[in-house]
Structures are given as structure tokens and as C-alpha cells.
Short mmCIF file of C-alpha atoms in Angstrom, two decimals:
data_model
loop_
_atom_site.label_atom_id
_atom_site.label_comp_id
_atom_site.label_asym_id
_atom_site.label_seq_id
_atom_site.Cartn_x
_atom_site.Cartn_y
_atom_site.Cartn_z
CA UNK A 239 47.08 -55.61 -134.90
CA UNK A 240 45.82 -54.39 -138.24
CA UNK A 241 42.19 -54.35 -138.93
CA UNK A 242 41.11 -55.84 -142.27
CA UNK A 243 37.65 -55.00 -143.52
CA UNK A 244 36.20 -58.07 -145.19
CA UNK A 245 32.78 -59.06 -146.60
CA UNK A 246 32.82 -62.00 -144.12
CA UNK A 247 32.38 -59.50 -141.22
CA UNK A 248 29.12 -58.20 -142.86
CA UNK A 249 27.94 -61.83 -143.44
CA UNK A 250 28.48 -62.63 -139.77
CA UNK A 251 26.68 -59.59 -138.45
CA UNK A 252 23.89 -60.18 -140.93
CA UNK A 253 23.39 -63.72 -139.54
CA UNK A 254 23.16 -62.30 -136.05
CA UNK A 255 20.61 -59.72 -137.10
CA UNK A 256 18.53 -62.44 -138.81
CA UNK A 257 18.64 -64.64 -135.78
CA UNK A 258 17.49 -61.90 -133.48
CA UNK A 259 20.90 -61.01 -132.17
CA UNK A 260 23.09 -62.58 -129.56
CA UNK A 261 20.51 -62.30 -126.83
CA UNK A 262 18.01 -64.46 -128.78
CA UNK A 263 20.71 -67.04 -129.52
CA UNK A 264 21.79 -67.08 -125.87
CA UNK A 265 18.36 -67.78 -124.58
CA UNK A 266 17.78 -70.59 -127.03
CA UNK A 267 21.21 -72.29 -126.97
CA UNK A 268 23.89 -71.29 -124.41
CA UNK A 269 26.35 -73.37 -126.34
CA UNK A 270 24.68 -74.47 -129.53
CA UNK A 271 26.12 -78.06 -130.20
CA UNK A 272 24.36 -78.31 -133.47
CA UNK A 273 26.03 -75.22 -134.83
CA UNK A 274 29.33 -76.91 -135.06
CA UNK A 275 31.37 -74.81 -132.58
CA UNK A 276 33.24 -77.20 -130.27
CA UNK A 277 31.45 -77.66 -126.96
CA UNK A 278 34.72 -77.65 -125.14
CA UNK A 279 37.08 -74.79 -125.58
CA UNK A 280 40.90 -74.99 -125.82
CA UNK A 281 42.76 -72.87 -123.16
CA UNK A 282 45.99 -70.69 -123.26
CA UNK A 283 47.58 -68.93 -120.27
CA UNK A 284 47.80 -65.26 -121.09
CA UNK A 285 49.29 -62.82 -118.55
CA UNK A 286 48.76 -65.43 -115.90
CA UNK A 287 45.06 -65.94 -116.70
CA UNK A 288 43.23 -68.84 -118.57
CA UNK A 289 41.76 -67.67 -121.90
CA UNK A 290 39.24 -69.96 -123.66
CA UNK A 291 39.13 -70.22 -127.45
CA UNK A 292 37.51 -72.39 -130.06
CA UNK A 293 39.46 -73.48 -133.13
CA UNK A 294 38.71 -75.32 -136.31
CA UNK A 295 39.31 -75.28 -140.06
CA UNK A 296 42.32 -74.62 -142.32
CA UNK A 297 43.57 -71.80 -144.48
CA UNK A 298 43.70 -68.07 -143.81
CA UNK A 299 43.01 -67.37 -140.22
CA UNK A 300 39.79 -65.59 -139.21
CA UNK A 301 39.57 -64.34 -135.59
CA UNK A 302 36.13 -63.91 -134.19
CA UNK A 303 35.57 -61.64 -131.18
CA UNK A 304 32.35 -61.59 -129.26
CA UNK A 305 30.52 -58.48 -127.93
CA UNK A 306 29.91 -57.16 -124.45
CA UNK A 307 28.21 -59.56 -121.98
CA UNK A 308 28.32 -62.57 -124.27
CA UNK A 309 30.72 -65.31 -125.34
CA UNK A 310 32.24 -66.83 -128.44
CA UNK A 311 29.57 -69.60 -128.61
CA UNK A 312 26.67 -67.12 -128.16
CA UNK A 313 27.84 -64.65 -130.79
CA UNK A 314 29.52 -66.95 -133.28
CA UNK A 315 27.87 -70.41 -132.67
CA UNK A 316 25.62 -70.22 -135.63
CA UNK A 317 28.33 -69.27 -138.19
CA UNK A 318 31.40 -71.07 -136.71
CA UNK A 319 31.02 -74.18 -138.73
CA UNK A 320 30.31 -72.57 -142.05
CA UNK A 321 33.35 -70.23 -141.56
CA UNK A 322 35.57 -73.13 -140.58
CA UNK A 323 34.83 -74.81 -144.00
CA UNK A 324 36.79 -72.07 -145.64
CA UNK A 325 39.03 -70.55 -142.93
CA UNK A 326 41.20 -71.40 -139.93
CA UNK A 327 38.83 -70.05 -137.42
CA UNK A 328 39.73 -68.94 -133.89
CA UNK A 329 36.70 -67.63 -131.72
CA UNK A 330 37.89 -66.15 -128.35
CA UNK A 331 36.11 -65.95 -125.07
CA UNK A 332 37.58 -62.51 -123.97
CA UNK A 333 39.06 -62.05 -120.50
CA UNK A 334 36.21 -61.78 -118.09
CA UNK A 335 33.71 -63.58 -120.30
CA UNK A 336 32.61 -67.10 -121.18
CA UNK A 337 34.89 -69.83 -120.10
CA UNK A 338 37.87 -67.46 -119.77
CA UNK A 339 39.00 -66.33 -116.30
CA UNK A 340 37.21 -63.55 -114.63
CA UNK A 341 39.91 -61.92 -112.42
CA UNK A 342 38.57 -59.03 -110.16
CA UNK A 343 41.94 -57.28 -110.38
CA UNK A 344 42.07 -56.87 -114.21
CA UNK A 345 40.43 -53.79 -115.63
CA UNK A 346 37.64 -54.48 -118.00
CA UNK A 347 38.72 -51.87 -120.45
CA UNK A 348 38.93 -52.16 -124.22
CA UNK A 349 42.68 -51.72 -124.08
CA UNK A 350 42.96 -54.78 -121.73
CA UNK A 351 40.85 -56.85 -124.03
CA UNK A 352 42.98 -55.86 -126.95
CA UNK A 353 46.28 -56.68 -125.05
CA UNK A 354 44.97 -60.13 -124.03
CA UNK A 355 43.73 -60.86 -127.53
CA UNK A 356 47.13 -59.78 -129.04
CA UNK A 357 49.09 -61.96 -126.54
CA UNK A 358 46.91 -64.92 -127.29
CA UNK A 359 47.41 -64.52 -130.98
CA UNK A 360 51.23 -64.26 -130.47
CA UNK A 361 51.21 -67.47 -128.43
CA UNK A 362 49.23 -69.26 -131.17
CA UNK A 363 51.74 -67.82 -133.71
CA UNK A 364 49.01 -66.07 -135.63
CA UNK A 365 50.40 -63.21 -137.67
CA UNK A 366 48.18 -62.88 -140.71
CA UNK A 367 44.49 -62.87 -140.10
CA UNK A 368 41.08 -61.38 -140.78
CA UNK A 369 39.35 -59.93 -137.64
CA UNK A 370 35.52 -59.88 -137.25
CA UNK A 371 33.87 -58.66 -134.14
CA UNK A 372 30.44 -57.96 -132.76
CA UNK A 373 29.71 -54.73 -130.88
CA UNK A 374 32.55 -54.39 -128.23
CA UNK A 375 34.41 -57.10 -130.09
CA UNK A 376 34.57 -55.15 -133.25
CA UNK A 377 35.62 -51.84 -131.55
CA UNK A 378 39.02 -53.25 -130.60
CA UNK A 379 39.96 -53.91 -134.24
CA UNK A 380 41.19 -50.41 -134.70
CA UNK A 381 43.60 -50.50 -131.84
#
């Protein structure tokens, strides 16, 4: 998966910093319904496990990947709706987090997360996209 630097990434990270980071958002709104992210995720079977994702909008695809110990609604809930006004947005709950399966036999490595994300995007037939990630979610962009 190629990594595309985009000003949108900086905008998303700025919003998180201005709101006090993912921990502050998580304490206030576990799944912020007013933010516009769907309160019920869609699911795909990836490598035998259920992966949750949130999808909205049209146009160029923007894939949002959350950080360590959080989920898509926590890290991206405040910016999901504004992004979906201009992009086809897919925010993923990575394997082991959020509403995705938490299998004890799957290693929690960065490579595992990248592999699951890649397979999810193949299943959704997403080939051209921007990628934005917070913390651990951003570190997989170079793989």
C-alpha cells in the first residue's frame, strides 16, 4: 500500500490536538453520535475474523486508521462527518480494537494490522486512496 502525504492528515491530527487528544474524546463520548460517524459499523470477514469499519461519502477514498488502544469512533469521530462531505471515507477498527474481533491467537504486531487493513481494502475493492493515521495507525502507512 502506498502512503500519500496529504494536508488532510495534518488537519485531522490538528483537530485531535485541539480536542485534547483521543483520550479526552473517549472519556467524553465513547461513540460520539453528534459527530456524524455511524453509530453502527459495517463488518467484513478478513482472515476468518470480523473487522468493523465505518463508511460514508463519495469521491476519492480516504482511509482513516486509529491509534493504539482506541478505535475509529474515538480517534476520528469528530472529523468523520466533515471528511465525508468531500471524500469517500472508510474508518477502520483495527483487529483487536473497537468492534473488531479480538482473537487471542493473532499477534498484535504492526505487520498483522497492515495485513488485515490491506485485505479489508482488497475486499472493498479500494485501490486508490489517501491514508491518514493517528499514532500506531499512522506508522503502518509506510509498510
